[in-house]
GROMACS .gro file of C-alpha atoms in nm:
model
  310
    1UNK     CA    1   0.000   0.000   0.000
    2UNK     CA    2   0.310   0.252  -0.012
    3UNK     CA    3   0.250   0.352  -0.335
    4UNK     CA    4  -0.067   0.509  -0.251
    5UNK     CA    5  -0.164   0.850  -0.265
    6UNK     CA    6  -0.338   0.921   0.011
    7UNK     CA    7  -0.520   1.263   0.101
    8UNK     CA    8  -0.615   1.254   0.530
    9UNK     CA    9  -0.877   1.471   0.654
   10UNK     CA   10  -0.903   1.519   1.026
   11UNK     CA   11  -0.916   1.742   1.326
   12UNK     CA   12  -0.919   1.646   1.650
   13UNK     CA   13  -0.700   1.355   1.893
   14UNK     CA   14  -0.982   1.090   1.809
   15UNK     CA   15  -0.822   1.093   1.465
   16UNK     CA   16  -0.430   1.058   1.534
   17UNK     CA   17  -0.386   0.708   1.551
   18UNK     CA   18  -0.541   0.669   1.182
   19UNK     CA   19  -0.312   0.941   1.052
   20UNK     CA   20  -0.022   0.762   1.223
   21UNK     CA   21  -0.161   0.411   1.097
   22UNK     CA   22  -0.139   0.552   0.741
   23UNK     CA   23   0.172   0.748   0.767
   24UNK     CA   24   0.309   0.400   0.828
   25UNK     CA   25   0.136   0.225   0.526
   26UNK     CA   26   0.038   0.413   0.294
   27UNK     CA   27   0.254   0.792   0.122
   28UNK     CA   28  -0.029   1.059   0.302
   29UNK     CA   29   0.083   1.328   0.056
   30UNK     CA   30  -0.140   1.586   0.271
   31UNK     CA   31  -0.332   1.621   0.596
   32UNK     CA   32  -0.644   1.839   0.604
   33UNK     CA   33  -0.749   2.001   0.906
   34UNK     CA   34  -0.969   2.277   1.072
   35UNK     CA   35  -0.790   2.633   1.075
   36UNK     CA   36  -0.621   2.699   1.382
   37UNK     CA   37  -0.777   2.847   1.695
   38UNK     CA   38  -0.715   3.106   1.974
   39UNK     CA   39  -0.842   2.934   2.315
   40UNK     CA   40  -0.761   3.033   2.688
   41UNK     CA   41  -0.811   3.333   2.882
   42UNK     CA   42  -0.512   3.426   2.732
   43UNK     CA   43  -0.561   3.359   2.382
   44UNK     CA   44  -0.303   3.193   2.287
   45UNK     CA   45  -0.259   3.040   1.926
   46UNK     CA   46  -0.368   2.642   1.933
   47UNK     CA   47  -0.257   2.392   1.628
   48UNK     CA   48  -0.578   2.119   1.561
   49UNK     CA   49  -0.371   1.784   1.750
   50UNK     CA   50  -0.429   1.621   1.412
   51UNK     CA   51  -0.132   1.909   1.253
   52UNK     CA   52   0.121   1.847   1.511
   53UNK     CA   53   0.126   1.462   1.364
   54UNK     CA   54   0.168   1.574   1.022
   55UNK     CA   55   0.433   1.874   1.106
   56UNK     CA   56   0.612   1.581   1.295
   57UNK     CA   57   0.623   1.363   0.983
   58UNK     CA   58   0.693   1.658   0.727
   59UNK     CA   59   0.371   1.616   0.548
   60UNK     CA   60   0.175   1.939   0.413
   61UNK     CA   61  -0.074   2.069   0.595
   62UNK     CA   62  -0.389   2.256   0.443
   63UNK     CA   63  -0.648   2.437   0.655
   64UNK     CA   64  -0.894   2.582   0.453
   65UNK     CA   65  -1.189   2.794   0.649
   66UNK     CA   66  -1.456   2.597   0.414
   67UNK     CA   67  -1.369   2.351   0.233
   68UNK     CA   68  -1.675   2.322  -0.023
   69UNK     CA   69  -1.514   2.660  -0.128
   70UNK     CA   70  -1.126   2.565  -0.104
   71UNK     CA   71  -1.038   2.207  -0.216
   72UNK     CA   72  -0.863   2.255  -0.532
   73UNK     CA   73  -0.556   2.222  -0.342
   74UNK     CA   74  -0.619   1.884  -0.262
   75UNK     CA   75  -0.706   1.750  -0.604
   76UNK     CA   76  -0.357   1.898  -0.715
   77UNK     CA   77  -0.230   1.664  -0.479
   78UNK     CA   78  -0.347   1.409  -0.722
   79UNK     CA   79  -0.449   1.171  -0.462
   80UNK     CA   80  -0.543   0.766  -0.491
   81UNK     CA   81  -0.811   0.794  -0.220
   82UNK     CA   82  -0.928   1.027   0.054
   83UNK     CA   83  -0.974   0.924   0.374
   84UNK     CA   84  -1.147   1.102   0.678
   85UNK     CA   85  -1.209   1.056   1.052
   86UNK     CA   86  -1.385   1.316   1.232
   87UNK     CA   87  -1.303   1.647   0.997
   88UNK     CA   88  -1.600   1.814   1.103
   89UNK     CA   89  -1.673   2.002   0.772
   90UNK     CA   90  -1.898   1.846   0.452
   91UNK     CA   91  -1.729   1.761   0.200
   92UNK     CA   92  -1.780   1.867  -0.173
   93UNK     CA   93  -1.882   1.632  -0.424
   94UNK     CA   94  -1.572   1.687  -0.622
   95UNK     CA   95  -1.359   1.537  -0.335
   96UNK     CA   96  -1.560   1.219  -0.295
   97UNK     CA   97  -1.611   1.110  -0.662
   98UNK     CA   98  -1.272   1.268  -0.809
   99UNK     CA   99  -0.979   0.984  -0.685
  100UNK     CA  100  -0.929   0.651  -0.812
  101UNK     CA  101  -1.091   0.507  -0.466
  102UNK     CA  102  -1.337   0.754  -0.393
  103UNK     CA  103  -1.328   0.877  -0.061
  104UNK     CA  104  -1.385   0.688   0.271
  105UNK     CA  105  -1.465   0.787   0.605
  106UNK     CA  106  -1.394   0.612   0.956
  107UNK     CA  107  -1.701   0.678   1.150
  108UNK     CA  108  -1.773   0.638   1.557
  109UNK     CA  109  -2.080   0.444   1.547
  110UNK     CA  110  -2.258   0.148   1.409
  111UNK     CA  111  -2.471   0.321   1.109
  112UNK     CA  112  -2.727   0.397   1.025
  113UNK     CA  113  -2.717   0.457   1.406
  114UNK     CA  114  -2.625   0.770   1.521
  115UNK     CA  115  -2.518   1.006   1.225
  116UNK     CA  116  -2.339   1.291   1.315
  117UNK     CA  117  -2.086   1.473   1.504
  118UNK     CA  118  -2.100   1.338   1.870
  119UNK     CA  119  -2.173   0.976   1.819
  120UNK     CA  120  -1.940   0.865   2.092
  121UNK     CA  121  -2.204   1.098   2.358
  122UNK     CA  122  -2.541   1.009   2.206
  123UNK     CA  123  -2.444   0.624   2.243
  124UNK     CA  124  -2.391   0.640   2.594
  125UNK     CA  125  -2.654   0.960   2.677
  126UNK     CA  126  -2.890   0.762   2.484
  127UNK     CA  127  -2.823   0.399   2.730
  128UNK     CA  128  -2.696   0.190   2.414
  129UNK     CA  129  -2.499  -0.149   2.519
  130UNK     CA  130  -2.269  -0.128   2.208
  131UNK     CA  131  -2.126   0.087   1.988
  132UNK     CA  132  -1.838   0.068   1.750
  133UNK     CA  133  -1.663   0.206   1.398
  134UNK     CA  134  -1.778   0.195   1.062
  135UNK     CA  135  -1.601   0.223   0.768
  136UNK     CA  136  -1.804   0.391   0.486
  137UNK     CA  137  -1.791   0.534   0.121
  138UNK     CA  138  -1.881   0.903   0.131
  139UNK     CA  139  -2.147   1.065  -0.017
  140UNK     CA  140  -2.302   1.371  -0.003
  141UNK     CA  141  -2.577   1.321   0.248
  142UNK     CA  142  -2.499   1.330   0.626
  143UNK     CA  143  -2.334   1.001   0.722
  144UNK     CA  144  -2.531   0.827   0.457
  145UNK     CA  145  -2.286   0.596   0.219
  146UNK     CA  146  -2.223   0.271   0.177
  147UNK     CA  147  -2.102   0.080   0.432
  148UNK     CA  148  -1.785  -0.089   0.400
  149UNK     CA  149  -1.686  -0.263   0.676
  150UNK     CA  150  -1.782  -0.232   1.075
  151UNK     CA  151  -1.690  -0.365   1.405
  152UNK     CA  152  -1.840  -0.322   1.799
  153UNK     CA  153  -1.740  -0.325   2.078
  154UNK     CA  154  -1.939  -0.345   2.415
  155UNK     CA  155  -2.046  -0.028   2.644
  156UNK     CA  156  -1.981  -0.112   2.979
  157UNK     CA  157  -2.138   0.011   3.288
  158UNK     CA  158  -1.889   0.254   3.407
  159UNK     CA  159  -1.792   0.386   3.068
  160UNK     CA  160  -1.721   0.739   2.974
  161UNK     CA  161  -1.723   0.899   2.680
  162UNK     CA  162  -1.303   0.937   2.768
  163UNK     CA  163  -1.290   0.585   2.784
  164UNK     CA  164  -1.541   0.518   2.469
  165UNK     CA  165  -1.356   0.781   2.269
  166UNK     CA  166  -0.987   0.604   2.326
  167UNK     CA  167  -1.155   0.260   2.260
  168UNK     CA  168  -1.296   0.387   1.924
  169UNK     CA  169  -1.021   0.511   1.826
  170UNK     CA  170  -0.769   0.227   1.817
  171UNK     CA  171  -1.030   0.065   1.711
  172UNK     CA  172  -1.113   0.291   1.388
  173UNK     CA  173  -0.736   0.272   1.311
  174UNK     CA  174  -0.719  -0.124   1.346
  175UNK     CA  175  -1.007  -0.166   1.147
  176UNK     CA  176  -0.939   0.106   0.853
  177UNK     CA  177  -0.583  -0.117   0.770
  178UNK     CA  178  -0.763  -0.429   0.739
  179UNK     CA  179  -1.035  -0.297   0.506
  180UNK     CA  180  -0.802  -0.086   0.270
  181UNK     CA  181  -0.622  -0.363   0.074
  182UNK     CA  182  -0.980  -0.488  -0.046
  183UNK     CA  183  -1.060  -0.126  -0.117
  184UNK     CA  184  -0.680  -0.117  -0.302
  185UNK     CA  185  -0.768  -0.401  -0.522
  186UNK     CA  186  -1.190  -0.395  -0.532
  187UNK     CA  187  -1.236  -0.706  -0.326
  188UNK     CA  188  -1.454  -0.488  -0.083
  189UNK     CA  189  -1.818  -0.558  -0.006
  190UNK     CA  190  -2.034  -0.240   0.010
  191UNK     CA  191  -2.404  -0.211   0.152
  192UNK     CA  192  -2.653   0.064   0.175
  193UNK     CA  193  -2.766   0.130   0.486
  194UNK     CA  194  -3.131   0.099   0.577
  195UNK     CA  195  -3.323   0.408   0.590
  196UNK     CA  196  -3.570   0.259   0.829
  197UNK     CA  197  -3.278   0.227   1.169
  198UNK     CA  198  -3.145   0.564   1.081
  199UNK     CA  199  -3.075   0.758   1.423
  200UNK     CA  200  -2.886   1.085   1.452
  201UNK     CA  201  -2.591   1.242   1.686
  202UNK     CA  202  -2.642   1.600   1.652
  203UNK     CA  203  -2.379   1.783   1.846
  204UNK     CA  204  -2.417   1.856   2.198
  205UNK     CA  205  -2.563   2.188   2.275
  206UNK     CA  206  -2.485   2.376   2.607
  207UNK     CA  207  -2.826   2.343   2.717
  208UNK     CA  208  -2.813   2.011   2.690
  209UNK     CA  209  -2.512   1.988   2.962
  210UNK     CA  210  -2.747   2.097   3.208
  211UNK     CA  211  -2.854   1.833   3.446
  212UNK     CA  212  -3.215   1.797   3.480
  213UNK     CA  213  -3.309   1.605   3.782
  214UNK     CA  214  -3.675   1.527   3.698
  215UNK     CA  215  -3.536   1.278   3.484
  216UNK     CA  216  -3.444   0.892   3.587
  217UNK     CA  217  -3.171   0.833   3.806
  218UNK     CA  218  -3.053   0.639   3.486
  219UNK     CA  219  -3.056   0.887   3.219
  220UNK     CA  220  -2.875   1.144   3.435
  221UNK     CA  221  -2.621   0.880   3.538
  222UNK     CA  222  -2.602   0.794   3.159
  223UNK     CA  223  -2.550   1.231   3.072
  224UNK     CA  224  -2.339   1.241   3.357
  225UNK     CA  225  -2.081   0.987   3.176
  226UNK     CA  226  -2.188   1.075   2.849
  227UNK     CA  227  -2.027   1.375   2.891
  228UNK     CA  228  -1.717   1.322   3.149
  229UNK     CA  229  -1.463   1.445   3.063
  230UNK     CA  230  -1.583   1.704   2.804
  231UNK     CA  231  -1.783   1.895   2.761
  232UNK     CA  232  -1.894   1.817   3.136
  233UNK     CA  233  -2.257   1.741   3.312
  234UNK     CA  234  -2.330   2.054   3.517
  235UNK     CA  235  -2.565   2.172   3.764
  236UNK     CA  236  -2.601   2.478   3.946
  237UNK     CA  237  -2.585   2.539   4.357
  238UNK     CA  238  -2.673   2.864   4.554
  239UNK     CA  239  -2.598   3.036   4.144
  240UNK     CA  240  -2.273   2.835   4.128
  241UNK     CA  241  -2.149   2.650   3.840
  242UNK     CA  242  -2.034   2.273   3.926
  243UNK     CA  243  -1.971   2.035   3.656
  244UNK     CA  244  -2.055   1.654   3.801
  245UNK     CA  245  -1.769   1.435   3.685
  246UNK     CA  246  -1.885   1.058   3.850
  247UNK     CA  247  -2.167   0.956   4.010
  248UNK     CA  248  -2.397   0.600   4.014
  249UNK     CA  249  -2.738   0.540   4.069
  250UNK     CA  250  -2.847   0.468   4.465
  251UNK     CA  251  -3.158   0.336   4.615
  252UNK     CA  252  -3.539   0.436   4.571
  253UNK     CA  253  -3.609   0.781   4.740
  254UNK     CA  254  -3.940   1.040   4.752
  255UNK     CA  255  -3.839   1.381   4.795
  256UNK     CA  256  -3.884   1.686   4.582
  257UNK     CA  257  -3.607   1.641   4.222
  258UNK     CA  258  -3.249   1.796   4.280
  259UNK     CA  259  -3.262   1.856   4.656
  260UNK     CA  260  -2.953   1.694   4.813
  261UNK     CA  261  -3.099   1.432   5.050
  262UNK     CA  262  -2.811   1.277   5.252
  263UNK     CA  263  -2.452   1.280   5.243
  264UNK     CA  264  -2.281   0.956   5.285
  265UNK     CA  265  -1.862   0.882   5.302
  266UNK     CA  266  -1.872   0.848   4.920
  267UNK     CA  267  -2.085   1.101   4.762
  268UNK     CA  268  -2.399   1.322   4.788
  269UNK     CA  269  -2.722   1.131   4.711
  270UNK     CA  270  -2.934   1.420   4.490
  271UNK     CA  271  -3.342   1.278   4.445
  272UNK     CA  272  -3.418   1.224   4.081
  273UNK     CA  273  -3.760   1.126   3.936
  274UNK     CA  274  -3.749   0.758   4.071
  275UNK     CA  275  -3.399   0.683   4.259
  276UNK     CA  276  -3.113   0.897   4.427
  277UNK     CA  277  -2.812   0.982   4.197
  278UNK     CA  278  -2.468   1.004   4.405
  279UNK     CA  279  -2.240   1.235   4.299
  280UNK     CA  280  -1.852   1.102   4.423
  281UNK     CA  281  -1.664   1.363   4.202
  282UNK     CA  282  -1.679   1.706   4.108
  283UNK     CA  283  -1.556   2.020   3.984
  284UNK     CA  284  -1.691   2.374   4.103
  285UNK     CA  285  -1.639   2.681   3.873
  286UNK     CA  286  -1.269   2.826   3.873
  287UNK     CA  287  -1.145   2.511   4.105
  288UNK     CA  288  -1.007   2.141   4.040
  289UNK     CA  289  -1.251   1.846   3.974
  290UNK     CA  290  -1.220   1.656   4.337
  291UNK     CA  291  -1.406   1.422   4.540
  292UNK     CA  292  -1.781   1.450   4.639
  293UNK     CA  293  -1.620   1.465   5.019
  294UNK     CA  294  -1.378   1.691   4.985
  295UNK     CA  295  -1.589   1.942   4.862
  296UNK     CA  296  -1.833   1.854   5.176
  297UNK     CA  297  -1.580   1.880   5.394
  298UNK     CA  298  -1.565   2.228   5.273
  299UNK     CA  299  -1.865   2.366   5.225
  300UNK     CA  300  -1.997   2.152   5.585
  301UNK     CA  301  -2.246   1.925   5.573
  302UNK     CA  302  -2.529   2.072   5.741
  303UNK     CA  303  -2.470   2.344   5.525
  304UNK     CA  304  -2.534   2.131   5.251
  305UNK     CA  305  -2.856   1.925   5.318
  306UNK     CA  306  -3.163   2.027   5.180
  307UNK     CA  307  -3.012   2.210   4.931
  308UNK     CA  308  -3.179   2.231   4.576
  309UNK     CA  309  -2.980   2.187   4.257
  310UNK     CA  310  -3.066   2.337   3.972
   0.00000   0.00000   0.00000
């Protein structure tokens, strides 16, 4: 596979081992990423992760603000295929038809489940068991080629989306180099995916971070985790900010939705609609995340008690 041309379109960490996967393999002639970015308080200059791999490796970099406006660039390039993992921009017809192999994405979910942007949150907000990678043609619909190959893996009780988004991601690289030699020499299988199953991952809005305690026990256990460690779970106390990092679901309780009901030695048990959810870590605005007793410790518990959470 050396003597492929390969075009890689990514942005953020989920995507480095693929890049590094096909650095080895295959000749990636260019990486395409998101335009760079001024974050912090102190706005300071931030490269996409996906652009320190390919400065690394001496391969061009091209960061176009839109790309259905800027891509002639990469068709220069001449490229055999081009393959994407979580770019984060549509792509233009002229990029997917253009190369010898088409284009190809690496996708985090098990289509036609969950199309979109945050599939490894929705999986887990939503209470799936599994989840997994997909390896697709592109087309110019949202999420909606051919499927190539895919692979799952299980959702277990205490994952994150941390954990699911490191899982994925070895897994999306392990997968992509056992599909591309049938894509290299047209041995691949390709299906359409069924219209009827099709589920979306829109990306997470911040109102959607907000804990709402009228819900389940379950389904704010399952946004709590969804969302550790970014963009973070977060309720508010006396008009503070706290983001809820971990938490499980306790025992039955009555009492009126987001009051904190007792404190035990491993967390604070907050009523939801049907059961208590305990909060054992957590991070209050300006501060470092720490644990549910710590921050009891600090704030006294009698102090705390009866409080509402909103």
């Amino acid at each position: 596979m050396k003597d492929k041309r390969v075009v890689f379109m990514g942005t953020p960490e989920f995507s480095i081992p693929v890049l590094e996967m096909l650095i080895e393999n295959t000749n990636v002639v260019m990486v395409v990423t998101k335009p760079d970015s001024y974050v912090g308080r102190h706005h300071e200059l931030k490269f996409p992760p996906i652009k320190e791999v390919a400065i690394k490796h001496n391969i061009e970099v091209f960061q176009p603000q839109k790309i259905r406006n800027d891509y002639k660039k990469i068709l220069e390039c001449n490229p055999d295929i081009i393959i994407t993992c979580a770019y984060g921009q549509i792509i233009p017809k002229e990029l997917l038809f253009t190369p010898k192999y088409k284009a190809i994405n690496v996708h985090a979910s098990l289509l036609p489940k969950l199309r979109g942007g945050s599939p490894l949150h929705r999986a887990i907000i939503n209470g799936y068991d599994k989840t997994g990678i997909t390896i697709m043609y592109m087309a110019e619909g949202m999420d909606d080629g051919d499927i190539i190959t895919q692979e799952s893996i299980i959702i277990d009780e205490n994952d994150d989306v941390g954990v699911i988004h490191d899982k994925l991601s070895i897994l999306g690289k392990d997968l992509l180099l056992k599909t591309l030699p049938s894509i290299f020499d047209k041995t691949n299988k390709r299906f359409k995916q069924d219209e009827k199953e099709v589920t979306y991952a829109y990306n997470i809005k911040r109102e959607e971070e907000k804990i709402d305690f009228n819900k389940s026990a379950r389904e704010v256990y399952n946004q709590i985790r969804g969302m550790y460690p970014f963009p973070g779970a977060y309720t508010t106390l006396n008009g503070e900010v706290i983001k809820i990092c971990k938490s499980y679901v306790g025992n039955d309780i009555t009492g009126q939705t987001g009051t904190i009901k007792n404190i035990y030695n491993d967390g604070i048990g907050v009523v939801c609609k049907d059961k208590e959810i305990i909060i054992t870590r957590l991070k209050p605005a300006g501060k470092k995340e720490m644990s549910s007793l710590d921050f009891v410790n600090g704030r006294k518990k009698e102090n705390l008690l009866g409080k509402k959470l909103c």
